[in-house]
Amino acid sequence: MRHSPSQQAVWGRRMALLAAVLLYLALALPQLGLPGLHYDEAKEAGLNALEILQRQDVQAFRSAGVQLGPLFLPLMVQDYIGALNVYLALPLLVGLGVTVPALRLLGVLCGLATLLLVCALGRELARRARGNGAETGWAGEIAALLLAVNPSFIFWSRQGIFVTNVVVTLAVATVWLALRWQRTGRPRDLYALALLAGLGLWSKLLFVWVLGALAGVAGAAWLVGRARRSDSPIFPRIAWRSLALAGLLFALGLAPLLLFNQQTSGTAQALFGNLGQSYYGVENAAFGVNLAVRLGQVSTLLRGDHLWYLGESYANGWAPAAAVGLVALAIGLAVAGGRGSRARASLPMLLAALLFVLLLLAQSSFTVSDLFITHFAIIQPFVLLLAALAADSLLLAAQSWPRRWAAGVAALALVALALWFGVDAWNSGRYHRALARSGGLASHSDAIDRLAQWLDAAEVRQPLALDWGIEAQVRYLTENRVQPLEIFGYQRLEQPDDGFAGRAEQFLADPTRVYIVRMPGETVFQGRREALESLAAAQGQGLVVREAIYDRSGQVMFVLLGVETR
């Protein structure tokens, strides 16, 4: 039985999406225990989930939470990051055990959901760009295939709690629902949109970038409609009752963040205390400088050469050129196309998608922490979607051109996509091979596993951590049997704060105490080892090495110190 061209296209799109899913899982699931467990993964999900499972006292951030019977439920894990990952991780830890792969499976599943939602959003965009509801287009499938092999997406999904990638899933879902509601006017789409918008802000405050970009695009569309004196409404009509219910659902999603600030004012303090200069010294008034950094990070994100901590650094030099070239060519040909042409029909959607990405970038130039490239996990799917939409527009528009032009443009778009996809897939495989050799570097080293094993076997139940990146992982990896005390102090990075001496001296009289430091070059909070040595010398004591913990290359990562009387 022969299928019609439209049926063949449907099957082709289904097979492309299935290939994207299988490729993603094949690259995301192997050696899921590597690299080593990062501090943020344990601190922002694993520890609180473990405490809830073990029915222990939950060490909630700023002690903020809700008492529900015998359970104390945390609200946030940082002033601007919600505890959503804690609750999503619980069923995985119950079913698979308290392990690193079980914790990371949450990030992989969020990545899979993002992949499927990107495809759905791409189909919605392509349908609008083509101006024909019967023609779905290939933008969604192209974007899904590019995401499925992209090194940044793969390895950020594997450590999804480290980058809070659940906010990426919520961001794509929110934009998709916004477009569906704008097209259909169905209240249920608005209700889901409102709830996810609230959850997104709770999950991570930078979700406000997505809402700001949506508002900006909607405002631009309204202004264009006014200029053209169009009778078509930008927003569907909605009853007051439905609007009120949507507002309640938004507040429900946002409720944990609101309750946290009612209890602690933590988010407000973090925002207003870092408006001028962030915690890490970023000047928010230097918009142009910060934007230049962010634009450079887009290129880095596409190249994928920022994942050095996996053991090597591999770049896809084709990706930035392909992305910029596809978008520029599609917009250029759409502008040059005559009225009523297929190329011209795609221009409004291309410009709207480009404006959305540019607004995301502009907002990312302000921060309460630092200009971390990991923030761009939320931007990456939309950048790839923009390029995929441009490629789909070129492939469609070429059908109405003379055969010579059509073949050339279509071939150019397909070659650009093939090179982009192929090099990314190759580099993702190379990163896996490098990771198997290195076990991860610096704060991602699997030496943390060996540190936890040594402390657990030696029954050192309360070692003293003189640096960041130790306490949370050791507690999770030993299922709370070993609970390091962080005495280094967070107030200063470059030297100990005034209270360090008082915190350390109370332990010097105990010769059984073990102090954990990082080696020079890996130290985050400086000067703590030297300060401890001076305090011990003043009491006629000296530091001795109890044990050294190495990474896979043979480099010392952690040193365990004791104190002896001289």
XYZ file of C-alpha atoms in Angstrom:
566
model
C 0.000 0.000 0.000
C 1.465 3.313 -1.093
C 1.428 6.262 1.274
C 0.655 9.829 0.227
C 3.493 12.398 0.403
C 1.954 13.889 3.544
C 1.839 10.472 5.236
C 5.444 9.832 4.248
C 6.434 13.173 5.753
C 4.682 12.282 9.015
C 6.509 8.957 9.213
C 9.764 10.656 8.322
C 9.352 13.147 11.157
C 8.503 10.358 13.594
C 11.583 8.402 12.622
C 13.750 11.512 12.965
C 12.425 12.134 16.478
C 12.929 8.488 17.423
C 16.519 8.689 16.149
C 17.086 11.830 18.239
C 15.761 10.108 21.386
C 17.878 6.997 20.855
C 21.014 9.011 20.117
C 20.483 11.143 23.202
C 20.024 8.140 25.495
C 23.015 6.357 23.939
C 25.223 9.350 24.730
C 23.704 10.403 28.066
C 23.414 7.091 29.935
C 26.849 5.386 29.707
C 29.250 5.706 32.694
C 26.695 7.859 34.485
C 28.784 7.747 37.663
C 31.435 9.906 35.982
C 32.683 12.555 36.425
C 32.889 12.666 40.209
C 29.883 13.939 42.132
C 29.948 17.745 42.157
C 29.241 19.741 45.314
C 26.164 21.405 43.780
C 24.650 18.062 42.781
C 24.827 16.793 46.347
C 23.948 20.084 48.044
C 21.041 21.063 45.810
C 19.217 17.728 45.681
C 20.964 14.636 47.033
C 21.469 15.573 50.662
C 17.988 16.843 51.435
C 16.458 13.906 49.567
C 18.652 11.510 51.575
C 17.660 13.168 54.850
C 13.972 12.916 53.980
C 14.349 9.228 53.067
C 16.265 8.447 56.244
C 13.803 10.533 58.320
C 16.693 12.519 59.738
C 16.702 16.196 60.655
C 16.600 17.970 57.310
C 19.305 20.634 57.066
C 17.245 23.017 54.988
C 18.809 26.122 53.474
C 18.407 29.004 55.943
C 16.364 26.504 58.007
C 13.317 27.453 55.921
C 10.679 24.829 55.298
C 7.259 23.422 56.059
C 6.528 20.863 58.756
C 4.233 18.158 57.403
C 3.638 15.607 60.101
C 6.988 14.019 60.923
C 8.585 15.472 57.775
C 10.256 18.846 57.442
C 10.145 19.874 53.793
C 12.777 22.356 52.558
C 11.679 25.246 50.350
C 14.928 26.350 48.679
C 18.492 25.099 48.254
C 19.898 28.567 47.533
C 18.410 32.035 47.789
C 17.538 31.861 44.088
C 17.234 28.079 43.496
C 14.191 26.136 44.654
C 14.078 22.648 46.140
C 12.211 21.155 43.170
C 15.099 18.812 42.337
C 14.961 17.416 45.886
C 11.407 16.181 45.431
C 11.918 14.959 41.866
C 14.949 12.913 42.991
C 13.092 11.121 45.797
C 11.360 8.411 43.719
C 14.590 7.642 41.853
C 16.556 7.216 45.079
C 13.791 5.044 46.528
C 13.696 2.818 43.461
C 17.381 2.672 42.549
C 19.179 3.360 45.817
C 21.232 6.298 47.065
C 23.840 6.320 44.306
C 25.323 8.868 41.930
C 23.741 7.290 38.806
C 20.315 7.309 40.481
C 20.668 11.013 41.299
C 21.896 11.852 37.806
C 19.123 9.923 36.122
C 16.883 12.835 37.122
C 18.939 15.189 34.956
C 18.920 12.729 32.057
C 15.126 12.436 32.232
C 14.772 16.226 32.348
C 16.994 16.398 29.275
C 14.820 13.837 27.499
C 11.702 15.841 28.342
C 13.402 18.985 27.033
C 14.293 17.192 23.808
C 10.664 16.156 23.214
C 9.359 19.608 24.130
C 11.852 21.280 21.793
C 10.495 19.134 18.983
C 6.921 20.114 19.862
C 7.863 23.804 20.064
C 9.736 23.582 16.766
C 6.700 22.084 15.080
C 4.541 24.905 16.433
C 6.991 27.520 15.159
C 7.393 25.867 11.751
C 3.631 25.594 11.334
C 3.318 29.331 11.879
C 6.338 30.174 9.722
C 4.912 28.182 6.817
C 1.564 29.915 7.164
C -0.258 26.656 6.633
C -1.568 24.492 9.437
C -1.378 21.428 7.206
C 2.390 21.784 6.798
C 4.171 21.057 10.031
C 7.732 21.461 8.811
C 10.960 19.935 10.088
C 12.202 22.592 12.520
C 11.329 20.534 15.592
C 13.039 17.389 14.363
C 16.133 19.300 13.204
C 16.453 20.987 16.608
C 15.925 17.680 18.432
C 18.649 15.974 16.389
C 21.093 18.820 16.999
C 20.366 18.762 20.729
C 20.631 14.972 20.934
C 24.339 14.946 20.086
C 25.403 18.373 21.369
C 28.202 17.935 23.945
C 26.984 20.790 26.149
C 23.445 19.425 26.248
C 24.587 15.826 26.782
C 27.028 16.446 29.617
C 24.974 19.174 31.277
C 22.008 16.795 31.281
C 24.126 14.055 32.858
C 24.916 16.486 35.698
C 21.568 18.193 35.423
C 21.321 19.235 39.074
C 24.682 21.005 38.706
C 23.091 23.335 36.112
C 19.500 23.085 37.447
C 18.381 21.750 34.073
C 14.819 21.231 35.275
C 14.436 24.984 34.677
C 15.324 24.388 31.009
C 12.534 21.839 30.701
C 10.086 24.253 32.312
C 11.282 27.105 30.072
C 10.692 25.224 26.817
C 7.340 23.921 28.080
C 6.257 27.438 29.067
C 7.101 28.954 25.678
C 5.361 26.077 23.892
C 2.225 26.513 26.010
C 2.277 30.287 25.467
C 2.241 29.770 21.704
C -0.478 27.119 21.914
C -2.665 29.351 24.046
C -2.094 32.288 21.701
C -3.176 30.096 18.764
C -6.054 28.145 20.306
C -7.309 30.411 23.089
C -8.064 27.334 25.199
C -8.195 28.089 28.950
C -6.468 24.802 29.806
C -3.349 25.924 27.931
C -3.385 29.195 29.871
C -3.771 27.349 33.177
C -0.838 25.047 32.452
C 1.213 28.038 31.288
C 0.529 29.939 34.511
C 1.380 26.992 36.760
C 4.637 26.223 34.929
C 5.631 29.897 34.960
C 5.329 29.918 38.742
C 7.197 26.636 39.101
C 9.906 27.934 36.780
C 10.531 31.012 38.916
C 10.691 28.825 42.020
C 13.053 26.312 40.402
C 15.557 29.051 39.523
C 15.111 32.784 39.580
C 16.812 33.300 36.206
C 13.617 31.839 34.715
C 12.568 35.483 34.756
C 14.666 35.816 31.573
C 12.155 33.591 29.778
C 9.150 35.548 31.038
C 10.863 38.819 30.138
C 11.654 37.602 26.632
C 8.078 36.352 26.142
C 6.743 39.713 27.271
C 9.145 41.523 24.943
C 8.144 39.481 21.899
C 4.444 39.865 22.733
C 4.898 43.631 23.095
C 6.719 43.847 19.764
C 3.956 41.849 18.055
C 1.332 44.180 19.535
C 3.215 47.258 18.310
C 3.548 45.808 14.810
C -0.149 44.993 14.777
C -0.982 48.554 15.831
C 1.303 49.999 13.144
C -0.376 47.852 10.496
C -3.807 48.572 11.989
C -4.493 44.872 12.030
C -7.853 43.671 13.329
C -6.374 40.329 14.428
C -5.959 40.276 18.236
C -2.527 39.343 19.568
C -3.948 37.733 22.692
C -7.041 35.539 22.917
C -10.007 36.900 24.781
C -10.285 35.469 28.253
C -12.978 35.584 30.873
C -12.193 37.227 34.214
C -12.901 33.961 35.996
C -10.349 32.133 33.858
C -7.814 34.913 34.352
C -8.291 34.749 38.118
C -7.825 30.973 38.117
C -4.646 31.352 36.045
C -3.365 33.881 38.585
C -4.050 31.464 41.428
C -2.185 28.674 39.621
C 0.783 30.974 39.025
C 0.804 31.844 42.735
C 0.580 28.138 43.597
C 3.701 27.361 41.566
C 5.470 30.338 43.112
C 4.229 29.651 46.669
C 7.431 27.974 47.993
C 9.526 30.965 46.922
C 7.058 33.392 48.491
C 6.938 31.379 51.720
C 10.742 31.200 51.835
C 10.982 34.966 51.633
C 8.244 35.387 54.205
C 10.377 33.269 56.561
C 13.867 34.564 55.674
C 13.806 37.412 53.079
C 16.706 35.491 51.524
C 15.903 36.055 47.842
C 15.201 39.742 48.410
C 18.504 40.119 50.263
C 20.410 38.306 47.505
C 18.839 40.496 44.830
C 19.072 43.901 46.449
C 22.406 43.157 48.074
C 23.986 42.368 44.706
C 22.286 44.832 42.366
C 25.374 46.983 41.877
C 28.097 44.384 42.248
C 27.483 40.644 42.405
C 28.847 38.238 45.018
C 31.747 37.360 42.670
C 32.472 40.967 41.732
C 30.554 41.427 38.462
C 29.622 45.077 37.883
C 26.024 44.975 36.704
C 26.198 48.556 35.458
C 28.827 47.475 32.895
C 26.136 46.200 30.545
C 28.209 46.417 27.367
C 31.168 44.546 28.860
C 28.937 41.858 30.326
C 26.995 41.475 27.082
C 30.246 41.009 25.153
C 31.166 38.201 27.570
C 27.755 36.609 27.124
C 27.937 36.795 23.319
C 31.301 35.068 23.451
C 29.756 32.375 25.627
C 27.142 31.660 22.947
C 29.953 30.797 20.555
C 31.660 28.718 23.243
C 28.401 26.924 23.958
C 27.986 25.989 20.290
C 31.610 24.900 19.937
C 31.366 22.774 23.088
C 34.989 23.308 24.116
C 34.211 24.477 27.669
C 33.931 20.931 29.055
C 37.641 20.690 29.910
C 36.855 19.116 33.289
C 35.896 15.895 31.491
C 39.567 15.357 30.660
C 40.033 17.090 27.299
C 38.585 19.999 25.345
C 37.103 19.441 21.872
C 35.686 22.204 19.666
C 33.173 22.118 16.834
C 34.350 25.080 14.802
C 31.546 24.569 12.271
C 28.701 25.099 14.754
C 28.851 28.906 15.294
C 29.351 29.551 11.571
C 26.511 27.183 10.666
C 24.117 28.754 13.185
C 24.861 32.349 12.179
C 24.959 31.497 8.465
C 21.622 29.681 8.455
C 19.836 32.448 10.350
C 21.369 35.268 8.303
C 20.679 33.538 4.970
C 17.100 32.678 5.897
C 16.314 36.231 7.041
C 18.111 37.744 4.058
C 16.237 35.635 1.516
C 12.962 36.218 3.340
C 13.496 39.989 3.165
C 14.391 39.733 -0.526
C 11.395 37.529 -1.342
C 8.369 39.100 -2.943
C 4.993 39.487 -1.290
C 3.204 36.173 -0.988
C 6.389 34.139 -1.461
C 7.103 31.221 0.838
C 10.373 32.813 1.887
C 8.642 36.070 2.865
C 5.954 34.219 4.845
C 8.545 32.868 7.263
C 10.046 36.293 8.079
C 7.786 37.301 11.022
C 8.399 34.046 12.875
C 12.148 34.150 12.207
C 12.375 37.704 13.518
C 10.259 36.852 16.569
C 12.482 33.866 17.388
C 15.618 35.973 16.924
C 14.212 38.734 19.152
C 13.411 36.153 21.836
C 17.012 34.887 21.870
C 18.443 38.425 21.873
C 16.246 39.390 24.824
C 17.421 36.327 26.731
C 21.021 37.353 26.085
C 20.431 40.968 27.105
C 18.894 39.940 30.445
C 21.709 37.453 31.105
C 24.131 40.376 31.371
C 22.798 41.087 34.871
C 23.625 38.633 37.657
C 23.667 38.267 41.434
C 26.425 35.648 41.205
C 28.699 35.548 38.145
C 28.552 35.276 34.359
C 28.675 31.486 34.509
C 28.306 29.729 31.161
C 26.148 27.114 32.902
C 23.405 29.774 33.043
C 23.183 29.316 29.288
C 21.660 25.868 29.681
C 18.355 27.757 29.591
C 19.284 29.590 26.374
C 20.801 26.709 24.411
C 17.561 25.026 23.203
C 16.248 28.330 21.862
C 19.485 29.068 19.982
C 19.349 25.661 18.304
C 15.629 26.097 17.606
C 16.313 29.425 15.894
C 18.902 27.782 13.635
C 16.566 24.844 12.946
C 13.706 27.188 12.082
C 15.991 29.043 9.672
C 17.060 25.784 8.026
C 13.446 24.654 7.661
C 12.533 28.025 6.159
C 15.318 27.672 3.588
C 14.287 24.149 2.648
C 10.669 25.215 2.180
C 11.396 28.438 0.315
C 13.714 26.644 -2.097
C 10.739 24.699 -3.422
C 9.346 27.839 -5.071
C 12.595 28.979 -6.686
C 14.118 28.007 -10.034
C 15.604 24.528 -9.854
C 19.233 25.709 -9.966
C 18.755 28.103 -7.044
C 16.615 25.658 -5.092
C 19.167 22.868 -5.334
C 22.003 25.163 -4.277
C 20.263 26.648 -1.250
C 18.873 23.310 -0.096
C 22.270 21.658 -0.478
C 23.964 24.469 1.460
C 21.500 24.163 4.349
C 21.795 20.366 4.462
C 25.606 20.419 4.351
C 25.734 22.979 7.176
C 23.389 20.855 9.295
C 25.249 17.641 8.494
C 28.637 19.102 9.469
C 27.222 20.595 12.646
C 25.511 17.345 13.634
C 28.375 15.078 12.631
C 31.158 16.941 14.434
C 29.036 17.317 17.578
C 28.267 13.579 17.621
C 31.966 12.765 17.123
C 33.032 15.157 19.875
C 30.478 13.759 22.334
C 31.988 10.318 21.797
C 35.490 11.727 22.283
C 34.430 13.389 25.525
C 33.192 10.032 26.806
C 36.539 8.424 26.023
C 38.409 11.274 27.722
C 36.144 10.994 30.765
C 36.802 7.275 31.080
C 40.535 8.043 31.261
C 40.400 11.058 33.587
C 37.439 10.342 35.850
C 36.888 14.101 35.809
C 39.167 16.978 36.777
C 39.286 19.582 39.566
C 35.985 19.866 41.446
C 34.545 17.171 39.164
C 37.222 14.558 39.917
C 36.122 11.093 41.004
C 38.830 11.354 43.673
C 35.916 12.467 45.853
C 34.692 8.848 45.746
C 38.003 7.572 47.112
C 38.037 10.275 49.792
C 34.567 9.242 50.962
C 35.535 5.553 50.926
C 38.682 6.170 52.994
C 36.860 8.242 55.617
C 34.054 5.705 55.847
C 36.414 2.730 56.151
C 38.538 4.528 58.762
C 35.371 5.454 60.672
C 36.262 9.139 60.659
C 32.735 10.348 61.297
C 33.281 14.094 61.591
C 36.350 15.339 59.725
C 36.935 19.067 59.395
C 36.729 20.495 55.885
C 39.101 23.407 55.266
C 37.779 24.042 51.763
C 34.640 24.022 49.641
C 33.627 21.003 47.574
C 34.017 18.283 50.190
C 31.244 18.199 52.786
C 28.157 17.679 50.644
C 29.565 14.936 48.410
C 31.091 12.965 51.293
C 27.820 13.018 53.197
C 25.841 11.796 50.174
C 28.400 9.164 49.101
C 28.517 7.683 52.606
C 24.768 8.021 53.137
C 25.445 10.443 55.998
C 27.705 8.100 57.931
C 30.495 10.662 57.508
C 29.477 14.261 58.155
C 32.341 16.735 57.623
C 32.180 20.110 59.342
C 32.886 23.116 57.124
C 35.017 25.418 59.270
C 36.762 27.356 56.488
C 34.188 30.192 56.439
C 32.434 31.519 53.345
C 32.963 35.214 54.059
C 36.277 35.559 52.191
C 37.769 33.661 49.288
C 41.344 34.997 49.437
C 42.045 34.610 53.178
C 40.419 33.317 56.382
C 37.822 35.515 58.028
C 38.220 36.855 61.576
C 36.274 33.974 63.083
C 38.378 31.180 61.566
C 40.796 30.970 64.499
C 37.970 30.537 66.984
C 36.344 27.807 64.922
C 39.584 25.868 64.439
C 41.177 26.186 67.890
C 38.397 24.292 69.651
C 39.415 21.124 67.767
C 43.211 21.327 68.104
C 43.201 19.666 71.520
C 41.696 16.501 70.001
C 44.504 14.431 68.395
C 42.006 12.159 66.616
C 40.651 14.952 64.449
C 41.222 14.784 60.686
C 41.458 17.957 58.605
C 40.785 17.832 54.840
C 42.471 20.279 52.468
C 42.878 20.529 48.723
C 46.237 20.718 47.058
C 47.565 24.117 45.849
C 46.109 24.817 42.434
C 42.860 23.128 43.416
C 42.170 25.200 46.528
C 39.040 27.367 46.390
C 39.132 29.158 49.765
C 42.722 30.241 50.186
C 44.986 30.380 53.237
C 43.127 27.995 55.532
C 45.860 25.349 55.709
C 48.500 27.971 56.476
C 46.306 29.564 59.143
C 45.704 26.177 60.795
C 49.438 25.480 60.773
C 50.118 28.805 62.518
C 47.454 28.130 65.150
C 48.873 24.664 65.823
C 52.456 25.995 66.064
C 51.350 28.557 68.628
C 50.233 25.643 70.809
C 53.394 23.607 70.244
C 51.811 21.361 67.666
C 52.471 20.510 64.048
C 50.487 19.187 61.106
C 51.168 15.682 59.783
C 49.829 13.972 56.672
C 47.547 11.057 57.462
C 46.584 10.181 53.876
C 46.684 11.563 50.318
C 43.893 11.012 47.789
C 44.838 10.954 44.101
C 42.974 11.418 40.843
C 43.379 8.948 37.979
C 46.417 10.759 36.593
C 48.278 10.349 39.879
C 47.903 13.966 40.984
C 47.108 14.563 44.642
C 43.627 16.055 45.022
C 42.989 15.887 48.777
C 45.283 15.694 51.783
C 44.097 14.453 55.161
C 45.973 16.102 58.004
C 46.307 15.390 61.698
C 47.839 17.365 64.563
C 50.723 16.129 66.740
C 52.434 17.680 69.768
C 56.063 18.567 69.082
